[in-house]
Amino acid sequence: MSKNTSTSGVVVGALVGGAVGAITALLFAPKTGQQFRSDIGNQLQSIGQCAKELAASVGTHTKEMVTSVSEQAKDSAQAAVEGVKADVNSMAPTEDDIVKLGKEMDKMSTNSEVKSKGRTPDPAQ
């Protein structure tokens, strides 16, 4: 991502520097008014073309980046879902295990009950 940012910065800097240099050259060159206006028009067309190319390049890079981030997010979400499924199945893989786990949890003290007895509750619960 920083590579794209630095590349864009270099291109923008080159465009701005080229425009400033061209305008400076035009202002100090001895030409008639008609030649001067013609040169300015040509330079503006050149700058406009460079700007179009830059916009197309930025658009392409942005599209590629969005596609990449989207794929990574999809993969991460799928991995998270699979991890949760694995954790759920490891706790209670069958209905009987779920019932047994529920009965065990009913017998467990809540954090407030543990605190009322003067003990420190388990932070994982």
Backbone as JSON Lines, residues from 0, in Angstrom:
{"i":0,"aa":"M","n":[0.82,-1.18,0.0],"ca":[0.0,0.0,0.0],"c":[0.87,1.25,0.0]}
{"i":1,"aa":"S","n":[1.95,1.28,0.75],"ca":[2.83,2.44,0.77],"c":[3.56,2.58,-0.55]}
{"i":2,"aa":"K","n":[3.8,1.47,-1.25],"ca":[4.45,1.54,-2.54],"c":[3.57,2.28,-3.53]}
{"i":3,"aa":"N","n":[2.26,1.96,-3.53],"ca":[1.33,2.66,-4.41],"c":[1.26,4.14,-4.05]}
{"i":4,"aa":"T","n":[1.24,4.45,-2.78],"ca":[1.18,5.84,-2.33],"c":[2.42,6.6,-2.76]}
{"i":5,"aa":"S","n":[3.59,6.0,-2.61],"ca":[4.82,6.69,-2.98],"c":[4.91,6.84,-4.5]}
{"i":6,"aa":"T","n":[4.46,5.85,-5.25],"ca":[4.46,5.94,-6.71],"c":[3.54,7.06,-7.16]}
{"i":7,"aa":"S","n":[2.35,7.13,-6.57],"ca":[1.4,8.18,-6.93],"c":[1.99,9.55,-6.59]}
{"i":8,"aa":"G","n":[2.67,9.66,-5.46],"ca":[3.28,10.92,-5.06],"c":[4.36,11.35,-6.04]}
{"i":9,"aa":"V","n":[5.15,10.4,-6.53],"ca":[6.2,10.72,-7.49],"c":[5.58,11.21,-8.79]}
{"i":10,"aa":"V","n":[4.52,10.52,-9.24],"ca":[3.87,10.9,-10.49],"c":[3.25,12.29,-10.36]}
{"i":11,"aa":"V","n":[2.55,12.53,-9.26],"ca":[1.94,13.85,-9.04],"c":[3.03,14.92,-8.97]}
{"i":12,"aa":"G","n":[4.11,14.64,-8.28],"ca":[5.21,15.58,-8.2],"c":[5.82,15.88,-9.56]}
{"i":13,"aa":"A","n":[5.96,14.84,-10.39],"ca":[6.5,15.03,-11.73],"c":[5.56,15.89,-12.57]}
{"i":14,"aa":"L","n":[4.26,15.64,-12.44],"ca":[3.29,16.44,-13.19],"c":[3.34,17.91,-12.76]}
{"i":15,"aa":"V","n":[3.31,18.15,-11.48],"ca":[3.34,19.53,-10.98],"c":[4.65,20.2,-11.35]}
{"i":16,"aa":"G","n":[5.75,19.52,-11.18],"ca":[7.06,20.08,-11.54],"c":[7.16,20.38,-13.02]}
{"i":17,"aa":"G","n":[6.65,19.46,-13.84],"ca":[6.65,19.68,-15.29],"c":[5.81,20.88,-15.67]}
{"i":18,"aa":"A","n":[4.65,21.01,-15.04],"ca":[3.77,22.14,-15.33],"c":[4.43,23.46,-14.93]}
{"i":19,"aa":"V","n":[5.03,23.51,-13.76],"ca":[5.7,24.73,-13.3],"c":[6.86,25.07,-14.23]}
{"i":20,"aa":"G","n":[7.64,24.07,-14.6],"ca":[8.77,24.3,-15.51],"c":[8.32,24.8,-16.88]}
{"i":21,"aa":"A","n":[7.24,24.19,-17.39],"ca":[6.74,24.6,-18.7],"c":[6.22,26.03,-18.67]}
{"i":22,"aa":"I","n":[5.48,26.35,-17.63],"ca":[4.94,27.7,-17.51],"c":[6.06,28.72,-17.35]}
{"i":23,"aa":"T","n":[7.07,28.38,-16.58],"ca":[8.21,29.29,-16.39],"c":[8.93,29.51,-17.71]}
{"i":24,"aa":"A","n":[9.14,28.44,-18.46],"ca":[9.82,28.55,-19.75],"c":[9.01,29.42,-20.71]}
{"i":25,"aa":"L","n":[7.7,29.24,-20.69],"ca":[6.85,30.03,-21.58],"c":[6.88,31.52,-21.22]}
{"i":26,"aa":"L","n":[6.89,31.8,-19.94],"ca":[6.86,33.19,-19.5],"c":[8.14,33.95,-19.83]}
{"i":27,"aa":"F","n":[9.27,33.26,-19.82],"ca":[10.55,33.92,-20.03],"c":[11.05,33.81,-21.47]}
{"i":28,"aa":"A","n":[10.37,33.06,-22.32],"ca":[10.79,32.94,-23.72],"c":[10.23,34.13,-24.52]}
{"i":29,"aa":"P","n":[11.04,34.72,-25.36],"ca":[10.57,35.86,-26.16],"c":[9.72,35.37,-27.35]}
{"i":30,"aa":"K","n":[8.39,35.5,-27.22],"ca":[7.48,35.05,-28.27],"c":[6.37,36.07,-28.43]}
{"i":31,"aa":"T","n":[5.71,35.98,-29.56],"ca":[4.56,36.84,-29.78],"c":[3.39,36.32,-28.95]}
{"i":32,"aa":"G","n":[2.36,37.13,-28.81],"ca":[1.2,36.74,-28.03],"c":[0.52,35.51,-28.58]}
{"i":33,"aa":"Q","n":[0.41,35.43,-29.91],"ca":[-0.25,34.27,-30.52],"c":[0.57,33.0,-30.29]}
{"i":34,"aa":"Q","n":[1.87,33.06,-30.44],"ca":[2.73,31.9,-30.19],"c":[2.66,31.49,-28.71]}
{"i":35,"aa":"F","n":[2.66,32.5,-27.86],"ca":[2.61,32.25,-26.41],"c":[1.32,31.52,-26.04]}
{"i":36,"aa":"R","n":[0.18,32.0,-26.55],"ca":[-1.11,31.35,-26.25],"c":[-1.15,29.94,-26.81]}
{"i":37,"aa":"S","n":[-0.59,29.76,-27.99],"ca":[-0.55,28.43,-28.61],"c":[0.28,27.47,-27.76]}
{"i":38,"aa":"D","n":[1.43,27.94,-27.29],"ca":[2.29,27.1,-26.44],"c":[1.59,26.74,-25.13]}
{"i":39,"aa":"I","n":[0.91,27.72,-24.54],"ca":[0.19,27.45,-23.29],"c":[-0.9,26.4,-23.54]}
{"i":40,"aa":"G","n":[-1.63,26.54,-24.63],"ca":[-2.67,25.56,-24.97],"c":[-2.1,24.17,-25.14]}
{"i":41,"aa":"N","n":[-0.96,24.08,-25.84],"ca":[-0.32,22.76,-26.03],"c":[0.12,22.17,-24.7]}
{"i":42,"aa":"Q","n":[0.68,23.0,-23.85],"ca":[1.13,22.5,-22.55],"c":[-0.04,22.05,-21.68]}
{"i":43,"aa":"L","n":[-1.13,22.8,-21.73],"ca":[-2.31,22.41,-20.95],"c":[-2.89,21.09,-21.46]}
{"i":44,"aa":"Q","n":[-2.88,20.89,-22.77],"ca":[-3.35,19.62,-23.33],"c":[-2.45,18.47,-22.87]}
{"i":45,"aa":"S","n":[-1.16,18.72,-22.85],"ca":[-0.21,17.7,-22.4],"c":[-0.43,17.36,-20.93]}
{"i":46,"aa":"I","n":[-0.63,18.38,-20.12],"ca":[-0.88,18.16,-18.68],"c":[-2.2,17.42,-18.5]}
{"i":47,"aa":"G","n":[-3.22,17.79,-19.28],"ca":[-4.51,17.1,-19.2],"c":[-4.38,15.63,-19.54]}
{"i":48,"aa":"Q","n":[-3.6,15.31,-20.56],"ca":[-3.4,13.9,-20.94],"c":[-2.68,13.14,-19.83]}
{"i":49,"aa":"C","n":[-1.67,13.75,-19.24],"ca":[-0.97,13.11,-18.12],"c":[-1.91,12.88,-16.94]}
{"i":50,"aa":"A","n":[-2.79,13.84,-16.69],"ca":[-3.74,13.7,-15.59],"c":[-4.7,12.55,-15.86]}
{"i":51,"aa":"K","n":[-5.15,12.41,-17.11],"ca":[-6.05,11.29,-17.48],"c":[-5.34,9.95,-17.27]}
{"i":52,"aa":"E","n":[-4.09,9.89,-17.69],"ca":[-3.32,8.65,-17.51],"c":[-3.14,8.33,-16.03]}
{"i":53,"aa":"L","n":[-2.87,9.34,-15.24],"ca":[-2.71,9.15,-13.8],"c":[-4.02,8.66,-13.18]}
{"i":54,"aa":"A","n":[-5.14,9.27,-13.58],"ca":[-6.43,8.85,-13.04],"c":[-6.73,7.41,-13.42]}
{"i":55,"aa":"A","n":[-6.42,7.01,-14.64],"ca":[-6.65,5.62,-15.06],"c":[-5.77,4.67,-14.25]}
{"i":56,"aa":"S","n":[-4.54,5.06,-14.03],"ca":[-3.62,4.23,-13.25],"c":[-4.1,4.07,-11.8]}
{"i":57,"aa":"V","n":[-4.5,5.18,-11.21],"ca":[-5.01,5.14,-9.83],"c":[-6.26,4.27,-9.76]}
{"i":58,"aa":"G","n":[-7.14,4.41,-10.75],"ca":[-8.36,3.59,-10.78],"c":[-8.04,2.11,-10.86]}
{"i":59,"aa":"T","n":[-7.09,1.75,-11.69],"ca":[-6.69,0.35,-11.83],"c":[-6.1,-0.18,-10.53]}
{"i":60,"aa":"H","n":[-5.21,0.59,-9.93],"ca":[-4.59,0.15,-8.67],"c":[-5.64,0.03,-7.56]}
{"i":61,"aa":"T","n":[-6.57,0.97,-7.53],"ca":[-7.62,0.92,-6.51],"c":[-8.48,-0.31,-6.68]}
{"i":62,"aa":"K","n":[-8.85,-0.6,-7.91],"ca":[-9.68,-1.79,-8.18],"c":[-8.94,-3.07,-7.77]}
{"i":63,"aa":"E","n":[-7.67,-3.15,-8.1],"ca":[-6.87,-4.32,-7.72],"c":[-6.79,-4.45,-6.2]}
{"i":64,"aa":"M","n":[-6.61,-3.32,-5.52],"ca":[-6.49,-3.34,-4.06],"c":[-7.81,-3.77,-3.42]}
{"i":65,"aa":"V","n":[-8.92,-3.26,-3.93],"ca":[-10.24,-3.62,-3.39],"c":[-10.48,-5.11,-3.58]}
{"i":66,"aa":"T","n":[-10.13,-5.63,-4.74],"ca":[-10.3,-7.06,-5.0],"c":[-9.46,-7.89,-4.04]}
{"i":67,"aa":"S","n":[-8.23,-7.48,-3.85],"ca":[-7.33,-8.21,-2.95],"c":[-7.84,-8.19,-1.51]}
{"i":68,"aa":"V","n":[-8.23,-7.01,-1.03],"ca":[-8.73,-6.89,0.35],"c":[-10.0,-7.69,0.52]}
{"i":69,"aa":"S","n":[-10.86,-7.66,-0.49],"ca":[-12.11,-8.41,-0.43],"c":[-11.85,-9.91,-0.32]}
{"i":70,"aa":"E","n":[-10.92,-10.4,-1.1],"ca":[-10.59,-11.83,-1.05],"c":[-9.99,-12.19,0.3]}
{"i":71,"aa":"Q","n":[-9.13,-11.34,0.83],"ca":[-8.52,-11.61,2.14],"c":[-9.58,-11.61,3.23]}
{"i":72,"aa":"A","n":[-10.52,-10.68,3.17],"ca":[-11.58,-10.62,4.17],"c":[-12.46,-11.86,4.09]}
{"i":73,"aa":"K","n":[-12.77,-12.3,2.89],"ca":[-13.59,-13.49,2.7],"c":[-12.87,-14.72,3.27]}
{"i":74,"aa":"D","n":[-11.58,-14.85,2.98],"ca":[-10.81,-15.97,3.51],"c":[-10.75,-15.94,5.04]}
{"i":75,"aa":"S","n":[-10.54,-14.75,5.6],"ca":[-10.47,-14.62,7.06],"c":[-11.8,-14.96,7.71]}
{"i":76,"aa":"A","n":[-12.9,-14.49,7.11],"ca":[-14.22,-14.78,7.66],"c":[-14.51,-16.28,7.61]}
{"i":77,"aa":"Q","n":[-14.14,-16.9,6.5],"ca":[-14.37,-18.34,6.36],"c":[-13.53,-19.11,7.39]}
{"i":78,"aa":"A","n":[-12.3,-18.71,7.6],"ca":[-11.45,-19.36,8.59],"c":[-12.02,-19.19,10.0]}
{"i":79,"aa":"A","n":[-12.56,-18.0,10.28],"ca":[-13.16,-17.75,11.6],"c":[-14.38,-18.63,11.82]}
{"i":80,"aa":"V","n":[-15.22,-18.75,10.79],"ca":[-16.41,-19.6,10.91],"c":[-16.0,-21.05,11.13]}
{"i":81,"aa":"E","n":[-15.02,-21.52,10.4],"ca":[-14.56,-22.9,10.58],"c":[-13.97,-23.1,11.98]}
{"i":82,"aa":"G","n":[-13.26,-22.1,12.47],"ca":[-12.69,-22.19,13.81],"c":[-13.77,-22.26,14.87]}
{"i":83,"aa":"V","n":[-14.82,-21.46,14.72],"ca":[-15.93,-21.48,15.67],"c":[-16.64,-22.82,15.62]}
{"i":84,"aa":"K","n":[-16.85,-23.33,14.42],"ca":[-17.5,-24.64,14.28],"c":[-16.67,-25.72,14.97]}
{"i":85,"aa":"A","n":[-15.36,-25.66,14.81],"ca":[-14.49,-26.65,15.43],"c":[-14.56,-26.54,16.95]}
{"i":86,"aa":"D","n":[-14.58,-25.3,17.47],"ca":[-14.67,-25.1,18.92],"c":[-15.99,-25.61,19.47]}
{"i":87,"aa":"V","n":[-17.07,-25.32,18.77],"ca":[-18.39,-25.77,19.23],"c":[-18.44,-27.28,19.24]}
{"i":88,"aa":"N","n":[-17.97,-27.9,18.2],"ca":[-18.0,-29.36,18.12],"c":[-17.06,-30.0,19.13]}
{"i":89,"aa":"S","n":[-15.99,-29.33,19.51],"ca":[-15.09,-29.9,20.49],"c":[-15.68,-29.84,21.9]}
{"i":90,"aa":"M","n":[-16.56,-28.86,22.17],"ca":[-17.17,-28.75,23.5],"c":[-18.26,-29.8,23.69]}
{"i":91,"aa":"A","n":[-19.12,-29.95,22.71],"ca":[-20.25,-30.85,22.85],"c":[-20.65,-31.37,21.47]}
{"i":92,"aa":"P","n":[-20.02,-32.48,21.03],"ca":[-20.28,-32.94,19.67],"c":[-21.66,-33.59,19.47]}
{"i":93,"aa":"T","n":[-22.28,-34.07,20.52],"ca":[-23.58,-34.72,20.37],"c":[-24.61,-34.05,21.27]}
{"i":94,"aa":"E","n":[-25.88,-34.38,21.05],"ca":[-26.94,-33.79,21.86],"c":[-26.82,-34.21,23.32]}
{"i":95,"aa":"D","n":[-26.47,-35.46,23.55],"ca":[-26.29,-35.94,24.93],"c":[-25.2,-35.17,25.65]}
{"i":96,"aa":"D","n":[-24.11,-34.87,24.91],"ca":[-23.02,-34.09,25.49],"c":[-23.48,-32.67,25.83]}
{"i":97,"aa":"I","n":[-24.34,-32.12,24.97],"ca":[-24.86,-30.77,25.22],"c":[-25.7,-30.75,26.49]}
{"i":98,"aa":"V","n":[-26.55,-31.77,26.66],"ca":[-27.39,-31.86,27.86],"c":[-26.51,-32.01,29.09]}
{"i":99,"aa":"K","n":[-25.52,-32.88,29.0],"ca":[-24.61,-33.09,30.13],"c":[-23.86,-31.8,30.47]}
{"i":100,"aa":"L","n":[-23.39,-31.09,29.45],"ca":[-22.68,-29.84,29.67],"c":[-23.6,-28.81,30.33]}
{"i":101,"aa":"G","n":[-24.86,-28.76,29.9],"ca":[-25.82,-27.83,30.48],"c":[-26.04,-28.1,31.96]}
{"i":102,"aa":"K","n":[-26.15,-29.39,32.34],"ca":[-26.35,-29.75,33.75],"c":[-25.13,-29.37,34.58]}
{"i":103,"aa":"E","n":[-23.93,-29.57,34.01],"ca":[-22.72,-29.19,34.72],"c":[-22.65,-27.67,34.93]}
{"i":104,"aa":"M","n":[-23.07,-26.93,33.93],"ca":[-23.05,-25.47,34.04],"c":[-24.07,-24.98,35.05]}
{"i":105,"aa":"D","n":[-25.2,-25.67,35.19],"ca":[-26.2,-25.29,36.19],"c":[-25.65,-25.42,37.6]}
{"i":106,"aa":"K","n":[-24.76,-26.39,37.81],"ca":[-24.2,-26.63,39.14],"c":[-23.08,-25.63,39.47]}
{"i":107,"aa":"M","n":[-22.53,-24.96,38.46],"ca":[-21.41,-24.05,38.68],"c":[-21.88,-22.74,39.32]}
{"i":108,"aa":"S","n":[-21.02,-22.18,40.15],"ca":[-21.32,-20.9,40.8],"c":[-21.09,-19.77,39.8]}
{"i":109,"aa":"T","n":[-21.9,-18.73,39.89],"ca":[-21.69,-17.55,39.06],"c":[-20.57,-16.72,39.67]}
{"i":110,"aa":"N","n":[-20.07,-15.76,38.92],"ca":[-18.99,-14.89,39.43],"c":[-19.44,-14.14,40.68]}
{"i":111,"aa":"S","n":[-20.68,-13.67,40.67],"ca":[-21.16,-12.93,41.86],"c":[-21.26,-13.86,43.07]}
{"i":112,"aa":"E","n":[-21.63,-15.11,42.87],"ca":[-21.69,-16.06,43.99],"c":[-20.29,-16.36,44.52]}
{"i":113,"aa":"V","n":[-19.33,-16.48,43.59],"ca":[-17.94,-16.73,44.01],"c":[-17.41,-15.52,44.79]}
{"i":114,"aa":"K","n":[-17.71,-14.31,44.32],"ca":[-17.26,-13.1,45.01],"c":[-17.89,-12.98,46.38]}
{"i":115,"aa":"S","n":[-19.18,-13.38,46.51],"ca":[-19.85,-13.26,47.8],"c":[-19.24,-14.2,48.84]}
{"i":116,"aa":"K","n":[-18.56,-15.24,48.39],"ca":[-17.88,-16.17,49.29],"c":[-16.45,-15.71,49.61]}
{"i":117,"aa":"G","n":[-16.07,-14.52,49.05],"ca":[-14.76,-13.96,49.35],"c":[-13.64,-14.54,48.47]}
{"i":118,"aa":"R","n":[-14.0,-15.2,47.38],"ca":[-12.98,-15.76,46.49],"c":[-12.94,-14.95,45.2]}
{"i":119,"aa":"T","n":[-11.88,-15.18,44.44],"ca":[-11.71,-14.49,43.16],"c":[-12.25,-15.38,42.04]}
{"i":120,"aa":"P","n":[-13.15,-14.84,41.23],"ca":[-13.71,-15.65,40.15],"c":[-12.69,-15.88,39.02]}
{"i":121,"aa":"D","n":[-12.91,-16.92,38.26],"ca":[-12.07,-17.24,37.12],"c":[-12.37,-16.26,36.0]}
{"i":122,"aa":"P","n":[-11.38,-15.51,35.5],"ca":[-11.66,-14.51,34.48],"c":[-12.13,-15.12,33.17]}
{"i":123,"aa":"A","n":[-11.86,-16.39,32.93],"ca":[-12.27,-17.03,31.68],"c":[-13.75,-17.35,31.68]}
{"i":124,"aa":"Q","n":[-14.4,-17.3,32.81],"ca":[-15.81,-17.67,32.85],"c":[-16.62,-16.44,32.7]}
